[in-house]
């Protein structure tokens, strides 16, 4: 159309698709998580296709989205991306031992800062903190034979905090994962601080 460019039309069409994705998620509540993750993968694929074959994308999401686990019979976003891009796709999980973060308070409402101490003995965060390194990335695809690989081959307790948090239900934010089955690599930060808006000096 003379009224708009092909680029503007394509962008508007994709915005409409995102609105339709949201509508489907609200309408099909039982499948909401599965639909959301599939939609996120499709939207990333759209960006890559639009920008051309040399394009690379970094997407920052919760471990539950980037991982290779699934919601029932439907994969998380990471599963869809791995299926689409194979070895061109790499996902990194995130683990920490202790510190602060911000989340929406389930009990009182509103976004606020929370702080947590060390996780239980034998958990992922506790074990990685025992390395003595405050910050590192672990390549889970190339683990040499030995105690570390053997330890990671079993389900391990891992803290997983998302957008919502309740101090009364802190125990609920742990789950068991076999890390090499869920992530290609793992970023570990021993002590975290909450996110702060750019320009914030408080």
PDB file of C-alpha atoms in Angstrom:
ATOM      1  CA  UNK A   1       0.000   0.000   0.000  1.00  0.00           C
ATOM      2  CA  UNK A   2       1.164   3.538  -0.752  1.00  0.00           C
ATOM      3  CA  UNK A   3       0.051   4.515   2.761  1.00  0.00           C
ATOM      4  CA  UNK A   4       2.796   2.560   4.487  1.00  0.00           C
ATOM      5  CA  UNK A   5       6.106   0.778   3.900  1.00  0.00           C
ATOM      6  CA  UNK A   6       6.566  -2.979   3.736  1.00  0.00           C
ATOM      7  CA  UNK A   7       8.676  -2.753   6.894  1.00  0.00           C
ATOM      8  CA  UNK A   8       5.991  -0.869   8.843  1.00  0.00           C
ATOM      9  CA  UNK A   9       3.321  -3.300   7.646  1.00  0.00           C
ATOM     10  CA  UNK A  10       5.402  -6.315   8.754  1.00  0.00           C
ATOM     11  CA  UNK A  11       5.959  -4.783  12.196  1.00  0.00           C
ATOM     12  CA  UNK A  12       2.256  -3.963  12.618  1.00  0.00           C
ATOM     13  CA  UNK A  13       1.349  -7.501  11.534  1.00  0.00           C
ATOM     14  CA  UNK A  14       3.688  -8.962  14.154  1.00  0.00           C
ATOM     15  CA  UNK A  15       2.251  -6.699  16.850  1.00  0.00           C
ATOM     16  CA  UNK A  16      -1.196  -8.019  15.977  1.00  0.00           C
ATOM     17  CA  UNK A  17       0.109 -11.587  16.234  1.00  0.00           C
ATOM     18  CA  UNK A  18       1.386 -10.856  19.760  1.00  0.00           C
ATOM     19  CA  UNK A  19      -2.054  -9.535  20.748  1.00  0.00           C
ATOM     20  CA  UNK A  20      -3.610 -12.744  19.382  1.00  0.00           C
ATOM     21  CA  UNK A  21      -1.091 -14.836  21.316  1.00  0.00           C
ATOM     22  CA  UNK A  22      -2.085 -13.058  24.537  1.00  0.00           C
ATOM     23  CA  UNK A  23      -5.785 -13.551  23.795  1.00  0.00           C
ATOM     24  CA  UNK A  24      -5.272 -17.294  23.261  1.00  0.00           C
ATOM     25  CA  UNK A  25      -3.372 -17.568  26.547  1.00  0.00           C
ATOM     26  CA  UNK A  26      -6.178 -15.859  28.474  1.00  0.00           C
ATOM     27  CA  UNK A  27      -8.862 -17.933  26.774  1.00  0.00           C
ATOM     28  CA  UNK A  28      -7.095 -21.271  27.221  1.00  0.00           C
ATOM     29  CA  UNK A  29      -6.002 -20.855  30.826  1.00  0.00           C
ATOM     30  CA  UNK A  30      -5.111 -24.525  31.324  1.00  0.00           C
ATOM     31  CA  UNK A  31      -2.591 -24.282  28.492  1.00  0.00           C
ATOM     32  CA  UNK A  32      -1.377 -20.777  29.343  1.00  0.00           C
ATOM     33  CA  UNK A  33       2.245 -21.610  30.194  1.00  0.00           C
ATOM     34  CA  UNK A  34       2.680 -23.892  27.201  1.00  0.00           C
ATOM     35  CA  UNK A  35       1.168 -21.307  24.842  1.00  0.00           C
ATOM     36  CA  UNK A  36       3.278 -18.535  26.325  1.00  0.00           C
ATOM     37  CA  UNK A  37       6.534 -20.438  25.842  1.00  0.00           C
ATOM     38  CA  UNK A  38       5.691 -21.470  22.293  1.00  0.00           C
ATOM     39  CA  UNK A  39       4.771 -17.865  21.500  1.00  0.00           C
ATOM     40  CA  UNK A  40       8.034 -16.536  22.943  1.00  0.00           C
ATOM     41  CA  UNK A  41      10.000 -18.959  20.769  1.00  0.00           C
ATOM     42  CA  UNK A  42       7.987 -18.021  17.684  1.00  0.00           C
ATOM     43  CA  UNK A  43       8.554 -14.315  18.349  1.00  0.00           C
ATOM     44  CA  UNK A  44      12.318 -14.817  18.650  1.00  0.00           C
ATOM     45  CA  UNK A  45      12.266 -16.809  15.419  1.00  0.00           C
ATOM     46  CA  UNK A  46      10.400 -13.944  13.737  1.00  0.00           C
ATOM     47  CA  UNK A  47      13.112 -11.481  14.831  1.00  0.00           C
ATOM     48  CA  UNK A  48      15.878 -13.733  13.516  1.00  0.00           C
ATOM     49  CA  UNK A  49      14.155 -14.241  10.179  1.00  0.00           C
ATOM     50  CA  UNK A  50      13.418 -10.530   9.825  1.00  0.00           C
ATOM     51  CA  UNK A  51      16.966  -9.440  10.630  1.00  0.00           C
ATOM     52  CA  UNK A  52      18.717 -11.889   8.305  1.00  0.00           C
ATOM     53  CA  UNK A  53      20.944 -14.993   8.444  1.00  0.00           C
ATOM     54  CA  UNK A  54      23.894 -13.343  10.234  1.00  0.00           C
ATOM     55  CA  UNK A  55      21.730 -12.158  13.146  1.00  0.00           C
ATOM     56  CA  UNK A  56      22.291 -13.373  16.694  1.00  0.00           C
ATOM     57  CA  UNK A  57      19.862 -12.864  19.566  1.00  0.00           C
ATOM     58  CA  UNK A  58      20.381 -12.939  23.329  1.00  0.00           C
ATOM     59  CA  UNK A  59      17.156 -13.490  25.271  1.00  0.00           C
ATOM     60  CA  UNK A  60      17.057 -13.137  29.063  1.00  0.00           C
ATOM     61  CA  UNK A  61      14.297 -15.201  30.674  1.00  0.00           C
ATOM     62  CA  UNK A  62      13.516 -17.208  33.799  1.00  0.00           C
ATOM     63  CA  UNK A  63      15.211 -20.616  34.083  1.00  0.00           C
ATOM     64  CA  UNK A  64      11.811 -22.238  33.596  1.00  0.00           C
ATOM     65  CA  UNK A  65      11.509 -20.638  30.165  1.00  0.00           C
ATOM     66  CA  UNK A  66      15.065 -21.044  28.841  1.00  0.00           C
ATOM     67  CA  UNK A  67      15.343 -24.633  30.077  1.00  0.00           C
ATOM     68  CA  UNK A  68      14.666 -27.865  28.253  1.00  0.00           C
ATOM     69  CA  UNK A  69      12.002 -29.011  30.716  1.00  0.00           C
ATOM     70  CA  UNK A  70       8.363 -29.104  29.701  1.00  0.00           C
ATOM     71  CA  UNK A  71       4.899 -28.138  30.857  1.00  0.00           C
ATOM     72  CA  UNK A  72       3.176 -31.497  30.725  1.00  0.00           C
ATOM     73  CA  UNK A  73       3.644 -32.711  27.161  1.00  0.00           C
ATOM     74  CA  UNK A  74       4.592 -29.287  25.762  1.00  0.00           C
ATOM     75  CA  UNK A  75       8.140 -27.958  25.918  1.00  0.00           C
ATOM     76  CA  UNK A  76       9.339 -24.717  27.449  1.00  0.00           C
ATOM     77  CA  UNK A  77      10.666 -21.950  25.208  1.00  0.00           C
ATOM     78  CA  UNK A  78      14.164 -23.443  25.311  1.00  0.00           C
ATOM     79  CA  UNK A  79      12.863 -26.747  23.977  1.00  0.00           C
ATOM     80  CA  UNK A  80      11.176 -25.038  21.022  1.00  0.00           C
ATOM     81  CA  UNK A  81      14.304 -22.996  20.214  1.00  0.00           C
ATOM     82  CA  UNK A  82      16.559 -26.043  20.439  1.00  0.00           C
ATOM     83  CA  UNK A  83      14.263 -27.896  18.042  1.00  0.00           C
ATOM     84  CA  UNK A  84      14.313 -24.948  15.632  1.00  0.00           C
ATOM     85  CA  UNK A  85      18.033 -24.143  15.734  1.00  0.00           C
ATOM     86  CA  UNK A  86      19.840 -27.236  17.022  1.00  0.00           C
ATOM     87  CA  UNK A  87      23.469 -26.578  17.940  1.00  0.00           C
ATOM     88  CA  UNK A  88      23.129 -22.912  16.919  1.00  0.00           C
ATOM     89  CA  UNK A  89      21.040 -22.471  20.068  1.00  0.00           C
ATOM     90  CA  UNK A  90      22.697 -22.345  23.506  1.00  0.00           C
ATOM     91  CA  UNK A  91      20.806 -21.840  26.754  1.00  0.00           C
ATOM     92  CA  UNK A  92      22.294 -20.737  30.056  1.00  0.00           C
ATOM     93  CA  UNK A  93      20.614 -21.315  33.388  1.00  0.00           C
ATOM     94  CA  UNK A  94      21.236 -19.070  36.373  1.00  0.00           C
ATOM     95  CA  UNK A  95      22.032 -20.093  39.961  1.00  0.00           C
ATOM     96  CA  UNK A  96      23.016 -18.210  43.104  1.00  0.00           C
ATOM     97  CA  UNK A  97      23.773 -19.001  46.706  1.00  0.00           C
ATOM     98  CA  UNK A  98      22.326 -16.041  48.606  1.00  0.00           C
ATOM     99  CA  UNK A  99      21.496 -12.365  48.372  1.00  0.00           C
ATOM    100  CA  UNK A 100      18.819  -9.948  47.273  1.00  0.00           C
ATOM    101  CA  UNK A 101      16.388  -9.754  44.369  1.00  0.00           C
ATOM    102  CA  UNK A 102      13.184  -7.919  43.568  1.00  0.00           C
ATOM    103  CA  UNK A 103       9.828  -9.550  42.935  1.00  0.00           C
ATOM    104  CA  UNK A 104       6.137  -8.904  43.358  1.00  0.00           C
ATOM    105  CA  UNK A 105       5.158  -9.616  46.958  1.00  0.00           C
ATOM    106  CA  UNK A 106       2.457 -12.312  46.831  1.00  0.00           C
ATOM    107  CA  UNK A 107       1.288 -11.528  50.376  1.00  0.00           C
ATOM    108  CA  UNK A 108       1.249  -7.720  50.368  1.00  0.00           C
ATOM    109  CA  UNK A 109       1.369  -6.770  46.707  1.00  0.00           C
ATOM    110  CA  UNK A 110       3.773  -4.462  44.942  1.00  0.00           C
ATOM    111  CA  UNK A 111       7.308  -4.859  43.674  1.00  0.00           C
ATOM    112  CA  UNK A 112       9.866  -4.915  46.478  1.00  0.00           C
ATOM    113  CA  UNK A 113      13.251  -6.201  47.545  1.00  0.00           C
ATOM    114  CA  UNK A 114      13.677  -9.604  49.188  1.00  0.00           C
ATOM    115  CA  UNK A 115      16.784 -11.230  50.617  1.00  0.00           C
ATOM    116  CA  UNK A 116      17.500 -14.922  51.165  1.00  0.00           C
ATOM    117  CA  UNK A 117      20.274 -16.797  52.911  1.00  0.00           C
ATOM    118  CA  UNK A 118      22.195 -19.878  51.803  1.00  0.00           C
ATOM    119  CA  UNK A 119      20.125 -22.774  50.407  1.00  0.00           C
ATOM    120  CA  UNK A 120      20.116 -26.238  51.988  1.00  0.00           C
ATOM    121  CA  UNK A 121      23.175 -28.458  52.085  1.00  0.00           C
ATOM    122  CA  UNK A 122      23.461 -30.535  48.912  1.00  0.00           C
ATOM    123  CA  UNK A 123      21.643 -27.989  46.763  1.00  0.00           C
ATOM    124  CA  UNK A 124      23.089 -26.558  43.547  1.00  0.00           C
ATOM    125  CA  UNK A 125      23.706 -23.084  44.985  1.00  0.00           C
ATOM    126  CA  UNK A 126      25.426 -24.433  48.095  1.00  0.00           C
ATOM    127  CA  UNK A 127      27.620 -26.850  46.158  1.00  0.00           C
ATOM    128  CA  UNK A 128      28.750 -24.257  43.608  1.00  0.00           C
ATOM    129  CA  UNK A 129      29.505 -21.737  46.370  1.00  0.00           C
ATOM    130  CA  UNK A 130      31.886 -24.314  47.882  1.00  0.00           C
ATOM    131  CA  UNK A 131      34.148 -23.755  44.857  1.00  0.00           C
ATOM    132  CA  UNK A 132      35.218 -20.473  46.446  1.00  0.00           C
ATOM    133  CA  UNK A 133      34.581 -18.595  43.190  1.00  0.00           C
ATOM    134  CA  UNK A 134      32.151 -15.674  43.462  1.00  0.00           C
ATOM    135  CA  UNK A 135      31.207 -15.675  39.770  1.00  0.00           C
ATOM    136  CA  UNK A 136      31.671 -18.198  36.953  1.00  0.00           C
ATOM    137  CA  UNK A 137      30.086 -19.934  33.972  1.00  0.00           C
ATOM    138  CA  UNK A 138      30.029 -23.728  33.862  1.00  0.00           C
ATOM    139  CA  UNK A 139      29.826 -25.423  30.439  1.00  0.00           C
ATOM    140  CA  UNK A 140      27.525 -28.383  31.048  1.00  0.00           C
ATOM    141  CA  UNK A 141      28.105 -29.774  27.549  1.00  0.00           C
ATOM    142  CA  UNK A 142      31.788 -30.506  28.112  1.00  0.00           C
ATOM    143  CA  UNK A 143      32.077 -31.837  31.649  1.00  0.00           C
ATOM    144  CA  UNK A 144      35.100 -34.131  32.081  1.00  0.00           C
ATOM    145  CA  UNK A 145      34.577 -37.527  33.667  1.00  0.00           C
ATOM    146  CA  UNK A 146      34.795 -37.318  37.423  1.00  0.00           C
ATOM    147  CA  UNK A 147      32.970 -36.370  40.622  1.00  0.00           C
ATOM    148  CA  UNK A 148      31.425 -33.135  39.270  1.00  0.00           C
ATOM    149  CA  UNK A 149      29.856 -34.806  36.245  1.00  0.00           C
ATOM    150  CA  UNK A 150      28.635 -37.694  38.407  1.00  0.00           C
ATOM    151  CA  UNK A 151      27.118 -35.263  40.924  1.00  0.00           C
ATOM    152  CA  UNK A 152      25.355 -33.247  38.230  1.00  0.00           C
ATOM    153  CA  UNK A 153      23.953 -36.385  36.589  1.00  0.00           C
ATOM    154  CA  UNK A 154      21.513 -36.777  39.496  1.00  0.00           C
ATOM    155  CA  UNK A 155      18.492 -34.562  40.323  1.00  0.00           C
ATOM    156  CA  UNK A 156      19.657 -31.694  42.542  1.00  0.00           C
ATOM    157  CA  UNK A 157      17.703 -29.170  44.561  1.00  0.00           C
ATOM    158  CA  UNK A 158      17.853 -25.705  42.971  1.00  0.00           C
ATOM    159  CA  UNK A 159      16.349 -22.375  43.992  1.00  0.00           C
ATOM    160  CA  UNK A 160      14.082 -20.875  41.330  1.00  0.00           C
ATOM    161  CA  UNK A 161      12.542 -17.444  41.938  1.00  0.00           C
ATOM    162  CA  UNK A 162      10.416 -15.740  39.312  1.00  0.00           C
ATOM    163  CA  UNK A 163       8.317 -12.581  39.151  1.00  0.00           C
ATOM    164  CA  UNK A 164       6.369 -13.483  42.311  1.00  0.00           C
ATOM    165  CA  UNK A 165       7.683 -14.270  45.782  1.00  0.00           C
ATOM    166  CA  UNK A 166       6.249 -14.981  49.229  1.00  0.00           C
ATOM    167  CA  UNK A 167       8.425 -15.009  52.343  1.00  0.00           C
ATOM    168  CA  UNK A 168       5.857 -17.280  53.972  1.00  0.00           C
ATOM    169  CA  UNK A 169       6.285 -19.864  51.207  1.00  0.00           C
ATOM    170  CA  UNK A 170      10.015 -19.647  50.542  1.00  0.00           C
ATOM    171  CA  UNK A 171      10.332 -23.439  50.506  1.00  0.00           C
ATOM    172  CA  UNK A 172       8.156 -23.539  47.377  1.00  0.00           C
ATOM    173  CA  UNK A 173      10.904 -21.869  45.362  1.00  0.00           C
ATOM    174  CA  UNK A 174      13.027 -25.015  45.203  1.00  0.00           C
ATOM    175  CA  UNK A 175      12.768 -27.852  42.722  1.00  0.00           C
ATOM    176  CA  UNK A 176      14.868 -30.787  41.621  1.00  0.00           C
ATOM    177  CA  UNK A 177      16.643 -30.630  38.250  1.00  0.00           C
ATOM    178  CA  UNK A 178      19.227 -32.659  36.387  1.00  0.00           C
ATOM    179  CA  UNK A 179      21.178 -29.637  35.210  1.00  0.00           C
ATOM    180  CA  UNK A 180      22.862 -31.033  32.050  1.00  0.00           C
ATOM    181  CA  UNK A 181      19.449 -32.191  30.813  1.00  0.00           C
ATOM    182  CA  UNK A 182      18.001 -28.697  31.219  1.00  0.00           C
ATOM    183  CA  UNK A 183      20.814 -26.286  30.356  1.00  0.00           C
ATOM    184  CA  UNK A 184      23.847 -26.126  28.075  1.00  0.00           C
ATOM    185  CA  UNK A 185      25.633 -23.988  30.645  1.00  0.00           C
ATOM    186  CA  UNK A 186      25.100 -22.420  34.046  1.00  0.00           C
ATOM    187  CA  UNK A 187      25.918 -18.907  35.266  1.00  0.00           C
ATOM    188  CA  UNK A 188      26.662 -18.868  38.995  1.00  0.00           C
ATOM    189  CA  UNK A 189      26.701 -15.746  41.175  1.00  0.00           C
ATOM    190  CA  UNK A 190      27.485 -16.365  44.835  1.00  0.00           C
ATOM    191  CA  UNK A 191      25.948 -13.139  46.226  1.00  0.00           C
ATOM    192  CA  UNK A 192      23.240 -11.291  44.322  1.00  0.00           C
ATOM    193  CA  UNK A 193      21.917  -7.755  44.584  1.00  0.00           C
ATOM    194  CA  UNK A 194      18.530  -6.574  43.398  1.00  0.00           C
ATOM    195  CA  UNK A 195      18.043  -5.087  39.948  1.00  0.00           C
ATOM    196  CA  UNK A 196      18.020  -1.293  39.869  1.00  0.00           C
ATOM    197  CA  UNK A 197      16.654   1.015  37.175  1.00  0.00           C
ATOM    198  CA  UNK A 198      19.278   2.762  35.041  1.00  0.00           C
ATOM    199  CA  UNK A 199      20.102   6.118  36.566  1.00  0.00           C
ATOM    200  CA  UNK A 200      18.864   5.094  40.043  1.00  0.00           C
ATOM    201  CA  UNK A 201      21.304   6.237  42.759  1.00  0.00           C
ATOM    202  CA  UNK A 202      19.570   4.859  45.869  1.00  0.00           C
TER     203      UNK A 202
END
